[in-house]
JSON list of C-alpha atoms in Angstrom, two decimals:
[
{"chain": "Q", "resi": 1, "resn": "MET", "atom": "CA", "xyz": [-1.33, -4.87, 14.23]},
{"chain": "Q", "resi": 2, "resn": "GLU", "atom": "CA", "xyz": [-4.73, -3.56, 13.38]},
{"chain": "Q", "resi": 3, "resn": "LEU", "atom": "CA", "xyz": [-6.46, -5.16, 10.40]},
{"chain": "Q", "resi": 4, "resn": "ILE", "atom": "CA", "xyz": [-6.65, -2.68, 7.51]},
{"chain": "Q", "resi": 5, "resn": "GLN", "atom": "CA", "xyz": [-10.03, -1.75, 6.08]},
{"chain": "Q", "resi": 6, "resn": "SER", "atom": "CA", "xyz": [-9.71, -3.66, 2.78]},
{"chain": "Q", "resi": 7, "resn": "PHE", "atom": "CA", "xyz": [-9.18, -6.92, 4.68]},
{"chain": "Q", "resi": 8, "resn": "SER", "atom": "CA", "xyz": [-12.55, -6.52, 6.39]},
{"chain": "Q", "resi": 9, "resn": "VAL", "atom": "CA", "xyz": [-14.33, -7.15, 3.08]},
{"chain": "Q", "resi": 10, "resn": "ASP", "atom": "CA", "xyz": [-15.62, -10.70, 2.83]},
{"chain": "Q", "resi": 11, "resn": "HIS", "atom": "CA", "xyz": [-13.65, -11.96, -0.15]},
{"chain": "Q", "resi": 12, "resn": "MET", "atom": "CA", "xyz": [-15.71, -15.15, -0.27]},
{"chain": "Q", "resi": 13, "resn": "ARG", "atom": "CA", "xyz": [-18.92, -13.18, -0.88]},
{"chain": "Q", "resi": 14, "resn": "ILE", "atom": "CA", "xyz": [-17.79, -10.21, -2.99]},
{"chain": "Q", "resi": 15, "resn": "VAL", "atom": "CA", "xyz": [-19.04, -10.09, -6.56]},
{"chain": "Q", "resi": 16, "resn": "PRO", "atom": "CA", "xyz": [-17.68, -8.09, -9.49]},
{"chain": "Q", "resi": 17, "resn": "GLY", "atom": "CA", "xyz": [-18.69, -4.46, -9.22]},
{"chain": "Q", "resi": 18, "resn": "ILE", "atom": "CA", "xyz": [-17.82, -0.91, -8.20]},
{"chain": "Q", "resi": 19, "resn": "PHE", "atom": "CA", "xyz": [-17.24, -0.35, -4.48]},
{"chain": "Q", "resi": 20, "resn": "THR", "atom": "CA", "xyz": [-15.97, 2.36, -2.17]},
{"chain": "Q", "resi": 21, "resn": "SER", "atom": "CA", "xyz": [-12.84, 0.90, -0.61]},
{"chain": "Q", "resi": 22, "resn": "ARG", "atom": "CA", "xyz": [-11.93, 3.86, 1.60]},
{"chain": "Q", "resi": 23, "resn": "THR", "atom": "CA", "xyz": [-12.32, 7.61, 1.95]},
{"chain": "Q", "resi": 24, "resn": "ASP", "atom": "CA", "xyz": [-9.47, 9.70, 3.31]},
{"chain": "Q", "resi": 25, "resn": "HIS", "atom": "CA", "xyz": [-9.71, 13.28, 4.50]},
{"chain": "Q", "resi": 26, "resn": "LEU", "atom": "CA", "xyz": [-6.35, 14.96, 3.96]},
{"chain": "Q", "resi": 27, "resn": "GLY", "atom": "CA", "xyz": [-6.61, 18.46, 5.37]},
{"chain": "Q", "resi": 28, "resn": "ASP", "atom": "CA", "xyz": [-8.83, 20.39, 2.96]},
{"chain": "Q", "resi": 29, "resn": "TYR", "atom": "CA", "xyz": [-8.99, 17.47, 0.52]},
{"chain": "Q", "resi": 30, "resn": "THR", "atom": "CA", "xyz": [-11.03, 14.29, 0.36]},
{"chain": "Q", "resi": 31, "resn": "VAL", "atom": "CA", "xyz": [-9.71, 11.37, -1.66]},
{"chain": "Q", "resi": 32, "resn": "THR", "atom": "CA", "xyz": [-11.68, 8.20, -2.29]},
{"chain": "Q", "resi": 33, "resn": "THR", "atom": "CA", "xyz": [-10.33, 4.81, -3.32]},
{"chain": "Q", "resi": 34, "resn": "TYR", "atom": "CA", "xyz": [-12.72, 2.66, -5.33]},
{"chain": "Q", "resi": 35, "resn": "ASP", "atom": "CA", "xyz": [-12.48, -1.08, -5.83]},
{"chain": "Q", "resi": 36, "resn": "ILE", "atom": "CA", "xyz": [-13.31, -1.95, -9.44]},
{"chain": "Q", "resi": 37, "resn": "ARG", "atom": "CA", "xyz": [-13.66, -5.71, -9.05]},
{"chain": "Q", "resi": 38, "resn": "LEU", "atom": "CA", "xyz": [-13.75, -7.79, -12.24]},
{"chain": "Q", "resi": 39, "resn": "LYS", "atom": "CA", "xyz": [-13.48, -11.28, -10.76]},
{"chain": "Q", "resi": 40, "resn": "ARG", "atom": "CA", "xyz": [-14.85, -13.15, -7.75]},
{"chain": "Q", "resi": 41, "resn": "PRO", "atom": "CA", "xyz": [-11.85, -13.68, -5.47]},
{"chain": "Q", "resi": 42, "resn": "ASN", "atom": "CA", "xyz": [-10.98, -17.27, -4.61]},
{"chain": "Q", "resi": 43, "resn": "ARG", "atom": "CA", "xyz": [-13.76, -18.61, -6.86]},
{"chain": "Q", "resi": 44, "resn": "GLU", "atom": "CA", "xyz": [-12.76, -17.91, -10.43]},
{"chain": "Q", "resi": 45, "resn": "PRO", "atom": "CA", "xyz": [-9.49, -17.54, -12.28]},
{"chain": "Q", "resi": 46, "resn": "VAL", "atom": "CA", "xyz": [-7.74, -14.20, -11.89]},
{"chain": "Q", "resi": 47, "resn": "ILE", "atom": "CA", "xyz": [-7.03, -11.90, -14.81]},
{"chain": "Q", "resi": 48, "resn": "ASP", "atom": "CA", "xyz": [-4.02, -12.86, -16.89]},
{"chain": "Q", "resi": 49, "resn": "ALA", "atom": "CA", "xyz": [-1.08, -10.62, -15.91]},
{"chain": "Q", "resi": 50, "resn": "ALA", "atom": "CA", "xyz": [-0.35, -9.45, -19.47]},
{"chain": "Q", "resi": 51, "resn": "ALA", "atom": "CA", "xyz": [-4.02, -8.62, -20.09]},
{"chain": "Q", "resi": 52, "resn": "MET", "atom": "CA", "xyz": [-4.19, -6.85, -16.70]},
{"chain": "Q", "resi": 53, "resn": "HIS", "atom": "CA", "xyz": [-1.17, -4.76, -17.65]},
{"chain": "Q", "resi": 54, "resn": "SER", "atom": "CA", "xyz": [-2.78, -3.83, -20.97]},
{"chain": "Q", "resi": 55, "resn": "LEU", "atom": "CA", "xyz": [-6.06, -2.92, -19.25]},
{"chain": "Q", "resi": 56, "resn": "GLU", "atom": "CA", "xyz": [-4.09, -0.76, -16.81]},
{"chain": "Q", "resi": 57, "resn": "HIS", "atom": "CA", "xyz": [-2.50, 1.21, -19.68]},
{"chain": "Q", "resi": 58, "resn": "ILE", "atom": "CA", "xyz": [-5.69, 1.51, -21.77]},
{"chain": "Q", "resi": 59, "resn": "ILE", "atom": "CA", "xyz": [-8.10, 2.47, -19.01]},
{"chain": "Q", "resi": 60, "resn": "ALA", "atom": "CA", "xyz": [-5.66, 4.84, -17.29]},
{"chain": "Q", "resi": 61, "resn": "THR", "atom": "CA", "xyz": [-5.29, 6.59, -20.65]},
{"chain": "Q", "resi": 62, "resn": "CYS", "atom": "CA", "xyz": [-9.08, 6.73, -21.15]},
{"chain": "Q", "resi": 63, "resn": "LEU", "atom": "CA", "xyz": [-9.70, 8.06, -17.64]},
{"chain": "Q", "resi": 64, "resn": "ARG", "atom": "CA", "xyz": [-6.98, 10.71, -17.85]},
{"chain": "Q", "resi": 65, "resn": "ASN", "atom": "CA", "xyz": [-8.34, 11.90, -21.20]},
{"chain": "Q", "resi": 66, "resn": "ASP", "atom": "CA", "xyz": [-12.03, 11.94, -20.28]},
{"chain": "Q", "resi": 67, "resn": "PRO", "atom": "CA", "xyz": [-13.10, 15.61, -20.39]},
{"chain": "Q", "resi": 68, "resn": "ASP", "atom": "CA", "xyz": [-15.55, 15.22, -17.49]},
{"chain": "Q", "resi": 69, "resn": "TRP", "atom": "CA", "xyz": [-13.31, 13.17, -15.17]},
{"chain": "Q", "resi": 70, "resn": "LYS", "atom": "CA", "xyz": [-9.64, 13.77, -16.00]},
{"chain": "Q", "resi": 71, "resn": "ASP", "atom": "CA", "xyz": [-9.19, 16.44, -13.32]},
{"chain": "Q", "resi": 72, "resn": "GLU", "atom": "CA", "xyz": [-10.58, 14.09, -10.66]},
{"chain": "Q", "resi": 73, "resn": "VAL", "atom": "CA", "xyz": [-8.38, 11.06, -11.43]},
{"chain": "Q", "resi": 74, "resn": "ILE", "atom": "CA", "xyz": [-5.42, 10.53, -9.15]},
{"chain": "Q", "resi": 75, "resn": "TYR", "atom": "CA", "xyz": [-4.62, 6.86, -9.81]},
{"chain": "Q", "resi": 76, "resn": "TRP", "atom": "CA", "xyz": [-5.73, 3.77, -11.72]},
{"chain": "Q", "resi": 77, "resn": "GLY", "atom": "CA", "xyz": [-3.86, 0.53, -11.07]},
{"chain": "Q", "resi": 78, "resn": "PRO", "atom": "CA", "xyz": [-4.18, -3.22, -10.62]},
{"chain": "Q", "resi": 79, "resn": "MET", "atom": "CA", "xyz": [-4.81, -5.10, -7.39]},
{"chain": "Q", "resi": 80, "resn": "GLY", "atom": "CA", "xyz": [-2.03, -7.46, -6.40]},
{"chain": "Q", "resi": 81, "resn": "CYS", "atom": "CA", "xyz": [-4.50, -10.36, -6.38]},
{"chain": "Q", "resi": 82, "resn": "LEU", "atom": "CA", "xyz": [-5.30, -9.70, -10.08]},
{"chain": "Q", "resi": 83, "resn": "THR", "atom": "CA", "xyz": [-9.07, -9.66, -9.50]},
{"chain": "Q", "resi": 84, "resn": "GLY", "atom": "CA", "xyz": [-9.58, -5.96, -10.18]},
{"chain": "Q", "resi": 85, "resn": "PHE", "atom": "CA", "xyz": [-8.29, -2.41, -10.07]},
{"chain": "Q", "resi": 86, "resn": "TYR", "atom": "CA", "xyz": [-8.13, 0.53, -7.71]},
{"chain": "Q", "resi": 87, "resn": "LEU", "atom": "CA", "xyz": [-9.35, 3.91, -8.87]},
{"chain": "Q", "resi": 88, "resn": "ILE", "atom": "CA", "xyz": [-8.48, 6.88, -6.68]},
{"chain": "Q", "resi": 89, "resn": "LEU", "atom": "CA", "xyz": [-10.44, 10.08, -7.26]},
{"chain": "Q", "resi": 90, "resn": "LYS", "atom": "CA", "xyz": [-10.57, 13.51, -5.70]},
{"chain": "Q", "resi": 91, "resn": "GLY", "atom": "CA", "xyz": [-13.71, 14.00, -3.64]},
{"chain": "Q", "resi": 92, "resn": "SER", "atom": "CA", "xyz": [-16.24, 11.40, -2.60]},
{"chain": "Q", "resi": 93, "resn": "ARG", "atom": "CA", "xyz": [-19.01, 9.91, -4.69]},
{"chain": "Q", "resi": 94, "resn": "ALA", "atom": "CA", "xyz": [-21.26, 6.92, -4.29]},
{"chain": "Q", "resi": 95, "resn": "PRO", "atom": "CA", "xyz": [-20.13, 3.94, -6.40]},
{"chain": "Q", "resi": 96, "resn": "GLN", "atom": "CA", "xyz": [-23.36, 4.22, -8.41]},
{"chain": "Q", "resi": 97, "resn": "GLU", "atom": "CA", "xyz": [-22.18, 7.63, -9.64]},
{"chain": "Q", "resi": 98, "resn": "LEU", "atom": "CA", "xyz": [-19.18, 5.95, -11.29]},
{"chain": "Q", "resi": 99, "resn": "TYR", "atom": "CA", "xyz": [-21.23, 3.31, -13.11]},
{"chain": "Q", "resi": 100, "resn": "GLU", "atom": "CA", "xyz": [-21.52, 5.14, -16.45]},
{"chain": "Q", "resi": 101, "resn": "LEU", "atom": "CA", "xyz": [-17.85, 6.14, -16.43]},
{"chain": "Q", "resi": 102, "resn": "ILE", "atom": "CA", "xyz": [-16.61, 2.63, -15.65]},
{"chain": "Q", "resi": 103, "resn": "LEU", "atom": "CA", "xyz": [-18.94, 1.08, -18.21]},
{"chain": "Q", "resi": 104, "resn": "LYS", "atom": "CA", "xyz": [-17.79, 3.60, -20.83]},
{"chain": "Q", "resi": 105, "resn": "VAL", "atom": "CA", "xyz": [-14.05, 3.03, -20.32]},
{"chain": "Q", "resi": 106, "resn": "PHE", "atom": "CA", "xyz": [-14.39, -0.75, -20.34]},
{"chain": "Q", "resi": 107, "resn": "LYS", "atom": "CA", "xyz": [-16.46, -0.61, -23.53]},
{"chain": "Q", "resi": 108, "resn": "ALA", "atom": "CA", "xyz": [-13.85, 1.70, -25.09]},
{"chain": "Q", "resi": 109, "resn": "VAL", "atom": "CA", "xyz": [-11.26, -1.08, -24.86]},
{"chain": "Q", "resi": 110, "resn": "GLU", "atom": "CA", "xyz": [-13.01, -2.86, -27.76]},
{"chain": "Q", "resi": 111, "resn": "ASP", "atom": "CA", "xyz": [-11.99, -0.09, -30.18]},
{"chain": "Q", "resi": 112, "resn": "VAL", "atom": "CA", "xyz": [-8.34, 0.12, -29.12]},
{"chain": "Q", "resi": 113, "resn": "GLN", "atom": "CA", "xyz": [-5.94, -0.91, -31.89]},
{"chain": "Q", "resi": 114, "resn": "GLU", "atom": "CA", "xyz": [-2.71, -0.53, -29.88]},
{"chain": "Q", "resi": 115, "resn": "VAL", "atom": "CA", "xyz": [-1.98, -0.45, -26.16]},
{"chain": "Q", "resi": 116, "resn": "PRO", "atom": "CA", "xyz": [-0.75, 3.07, -25.31]},
{"chain": "Q", "resi": 117, "resn": "GLY", "atom": "CA", "xyz": [2.61, 3.57, -23.63]},
{"chain": "Q", "resi": 118, "resn": "THR", "atom": "CA", "xyz": [4.22, 0.25, -24.50]},
{"chain": "Q", "resi": 119, "resn": "ALA", "atom": "CA", "xyz": [7.56, 1.43, -25.84]},
{"chain": "Q", "resi": 120, "resn": "PRO", "atom": "CA", "xyz": [10.57, 0.50, -23.67]},
{"chain": "Q", "resi": 121, "resn": "GLN", "atom": "CA", "xyz": [10.98, 4.19, -22.83]},
{"chain": "Q", "resi": 122, "resn": "ASN", "atom": "CA", "xyz": [7.38, 4.35, -21.49]},
{"chain": "Q", "resi": 123, "resn": "CYS", "atom": "CA", "xyz": [6.84, 1.04, -19.72]},
{"chain": "Q", "resi": 124, "resn": "GLY", "atom": "CA", "xyz": [8.80, -0.96, -17.17]},
{"chain": "Q", "resi": 125, "resn": "CYS", "atom": "CA", "xyz": [7.75, -4.29, -18.69]},
{"chain": "Q", "resi": 126, "resn": "PHE", "atom": "CA", "xyz": [6.90, -3.34, -22.27]},
{"chain": "Q", "resi": 127, "resn": "ARG", "atom": "CA", "xyz": [6.82, -6.92, -23.58]},
{"chain": "Q", "resi": 128, "resn": "MET", "atom": "CA", "xyz": [4.15, -8.04, -21.09]},
{"chain": "Q", "resi": 129, "resn": "HIS", "atom": "CA", "xyz": [0.94, -6.97, -22.83]},
{"chain": "Q", "resi": 130, "resn": "ASN", "atom": "CA", "xyz": [-1.96, -8.86, -24.37]},
{"chain": "Q", "resi": 131, "resn": "LEU", "atom": "CA", "xyz": [-4.45, -6.61, -26.14]},
{"chain": "Q", "resi": 132, "resn": "GLU", "atom": "CA", "xyz": [-6.76, -9.40, -27.35]},
{"chain": "Q", "resi": 133, "resn": "MET", "atom": "CA", "xyz": [-7.19, -10.84, -23.85]},
{"chain": "Q", "resi": 134, "resn": "ALA", "atom": "CA", "xyz": [-7.61, -7.32, -22.44]},
{"chain": "Q", "resi": 135, "resn": "LYS", "atom": "CA", "xyz": [-10.47, -6.83, -24.90]},
{"chain": "Q", "resi": 136, "resn": "TRP", "atom": "CA", "xyz": [-12.01, -10.13, -23.82]},
{"chain": "Q", "resi": 137, "resn": "TYR", "atom": "CA", "xyz": [-11.89, -9.26, -20.09]},
{"chain": "Q", "resi": 138, "resn": "ALA", "atom": "CA", "xyz": [-13.16, -5.74, -20.73]},
{"chain": "Q", "resi": 139, "resn": "ALA", "atom": "CA", "xyz": [-16.12, -7.01, -22.78]},
{"chain": "Q", "resi": 140, "resn": "GLU", "atom": "CA", "xyz": [-16.90, -9.63, -20.13]},
{"chain": "Q", "resi": 141, "resn": "PHE", "atom": "CA", "xyz": [-16.93, -7.01, -17.36]},
{"chain": "Q", "resi": 142, "resn": "ALA", "atom": "CA", "xyz": [-18.96, -4.47, -19.38]},
{"chain": "Q", "resi": 143, "resn": "ALA", "atom": "CA", "xyz": [-21.58, -7.13, -20.16]},
{"chain": "Q", "resi": 144, "resn": "TYR", "atom": "CA", "xyz": [-21.69, -8.10, -16.48]},
{"chain": "Q", "resi": 145, "resn": "LEU", "atom": "CA", "xyz": [-22.19, -4.46, -15.40]},
{"chain": "Q", "resi": 146, "resn": "GLU", "atom": "CA", "xyz": [-25.01, -4.00, -17.91]},
{"chain": "Q", "resi": 147, "resn": "ALA", "atom": "CA", "xyz": [-26.73, -7.22, -16.85]},
{"chain": "Q", "resi": 148, "resn": "ASN", "atom": "CA", "xyz": [-26.47, -6.28, -13.15]},
{"chain": "Q", "resi": 149, "resn": "ALA", "atom": "CA", "xyz": [-27.09, -2.52, -13.24]},
{"chain": "Q", "resi": 150, "resn": "GLY", "atom": "CA", "xyz": [-30.09, -2.87, -10.95]},
{"chain": "Q", "resi": 151, "resn": "ASN", "atom": "CA", "xyz": [-28.37, -5.21, -8.49]},
{"chain": "Q", "resi": 152, "resn": "SER", "atom": "CA", "xyz": [-27.24, -3.35, -5.35]},
{"chain": "Q", "resi": 153, "resn": "ASP", "atom": "CA", "xyz": [-24.68, -6.10, -4.64]},
{"chain": "Q", "resi": 154, "resn": "ILE", "atom": "CA", "xyz": [-22.42, -4.63, -7.33]},
{"chain": "Q", "resi": 155, "resn": "PHE", "atom": "CA", "xyz": [-22.16, -1.41, -5.30]},
{"chain": "Q", "resi": 156, "resn": "GLU", "atom": "CA", "xyz": [-22.07, -2.61, -1.69]},
{"chain": "Q", "resi": 157, "resn": "TYR", "atom": "CA", "xyz": [-19.19, -4.50, -0.09]},
{"chain": "Q", "resi": 158, "resn": "PRO", "atom": "CA", "xyz": [-20.06, -7.62, 1.86]},
{"chain": "Q", "resi": 159, "resn": "ARG", "atom": "CA", "xyz": [-18.36, -7.19, 5.25]},
{"chain": "Q", "resi": 160, "resn": "THR", "atom": "CA", "xyz": [-16.83, -10.01, 7.23]},
{"chain": "Q", "resi": 161, "resn": "GLU", "atom": "CA", "xyz": [-18.43, -10.88, 10.50]},
{"chain": "Q", "resi": 162, "resn": "ARG", "atom": "CA", "xyz": [-15.87, -10.93, 13.30]},
{"chain": "Q", "resi": 163, "resn": "LEU", "atom": "CA", "xyz": [-16.56, -12.07, 16.82]},
{"chain": "Q", "resi": 164, "resn": "ILE", "atom": "CA", "xyz": [-15.59, -9.54, 19.46]},
{"chain": "Q", "resi": 165, "resn": "THR", "atom": "CA", "xyz": [-14.29, -10.87, 22.77]},
{"chain": "Q", "resi": 166, "resn": "GLU", "atom": "CA", "xyz": [-15.59, -9.52, 26.08]},
{"chain": "Q", "resi": 167, "resn": "ASP", "atom": "CA", "xyz": [-12.56, -7.25, 26.37]},
{"chain": "Q", "resi": 168, "resn": "GLY", "atom": "CA", "xyz": [-13.21, -5.76, 22.90]},
{"chain": "Q", "resi": 169, "resn": "ARG", "atom": "CA", "xyz": [-10.62, -7.65, 20.85]},
{"chain": "Q", "resi": 170, "resn": "ASN", "atom": "CA", "xyz": [-11.36, -9.16, 17.41]},
{"chain": "Q", "resi": 171, "resn": "PHE", "atom": "CA", "xyz": [-11.41, -12.94, 17.34]},
{"chain": "Q", "resi": 172, "resn": "TYR", "atom": "CA", "xyz": [-9.99, -14.63, 14.27]},
{"chain": "Q", "resi": 173, "resn": "ASP", "atom": "CA", "xyz": [-10.56, -18.32, 13.80]},
{"chain": "Q", "resi": 174, "resn": "SER", "atom": "CA", "xyz": [-7.62, -18.97, 11.50]}
]
């Protein structure tokens, strides 16, 4: 099987940030998946599952209610590795163009008094939420984004280097 695009990112070198994961052209439409990475994979603890779930609910609600962006948002959801989120938007923008939006929604978490959509009728695991930890992770990420706004590493994926055999096949050493 061919290695999918997201596995070509060097997960030992990626830093928290806002990255273009993939761009898909679907007929007349372009859809872009962004990697909103809060943690360094394999080097720091992942986000607590209950806090991740709360961040998913809060930020999805903020994005889908933002007057300038709500019509562009297709999806906001957690990565299985619990190091970040995927944001899928209509169109294609450079990650730097999302900086203010991402900073704004993560800062907005601080003012949330109750996680939206946590009734049993609205959520498949309504007991698994942690608002206080969600606030902590959101504040940590917002501070990181502000401190690194001028650092291009928070917008550009580090790619893995793969040896190519003489007959054009990828060589994997593991």
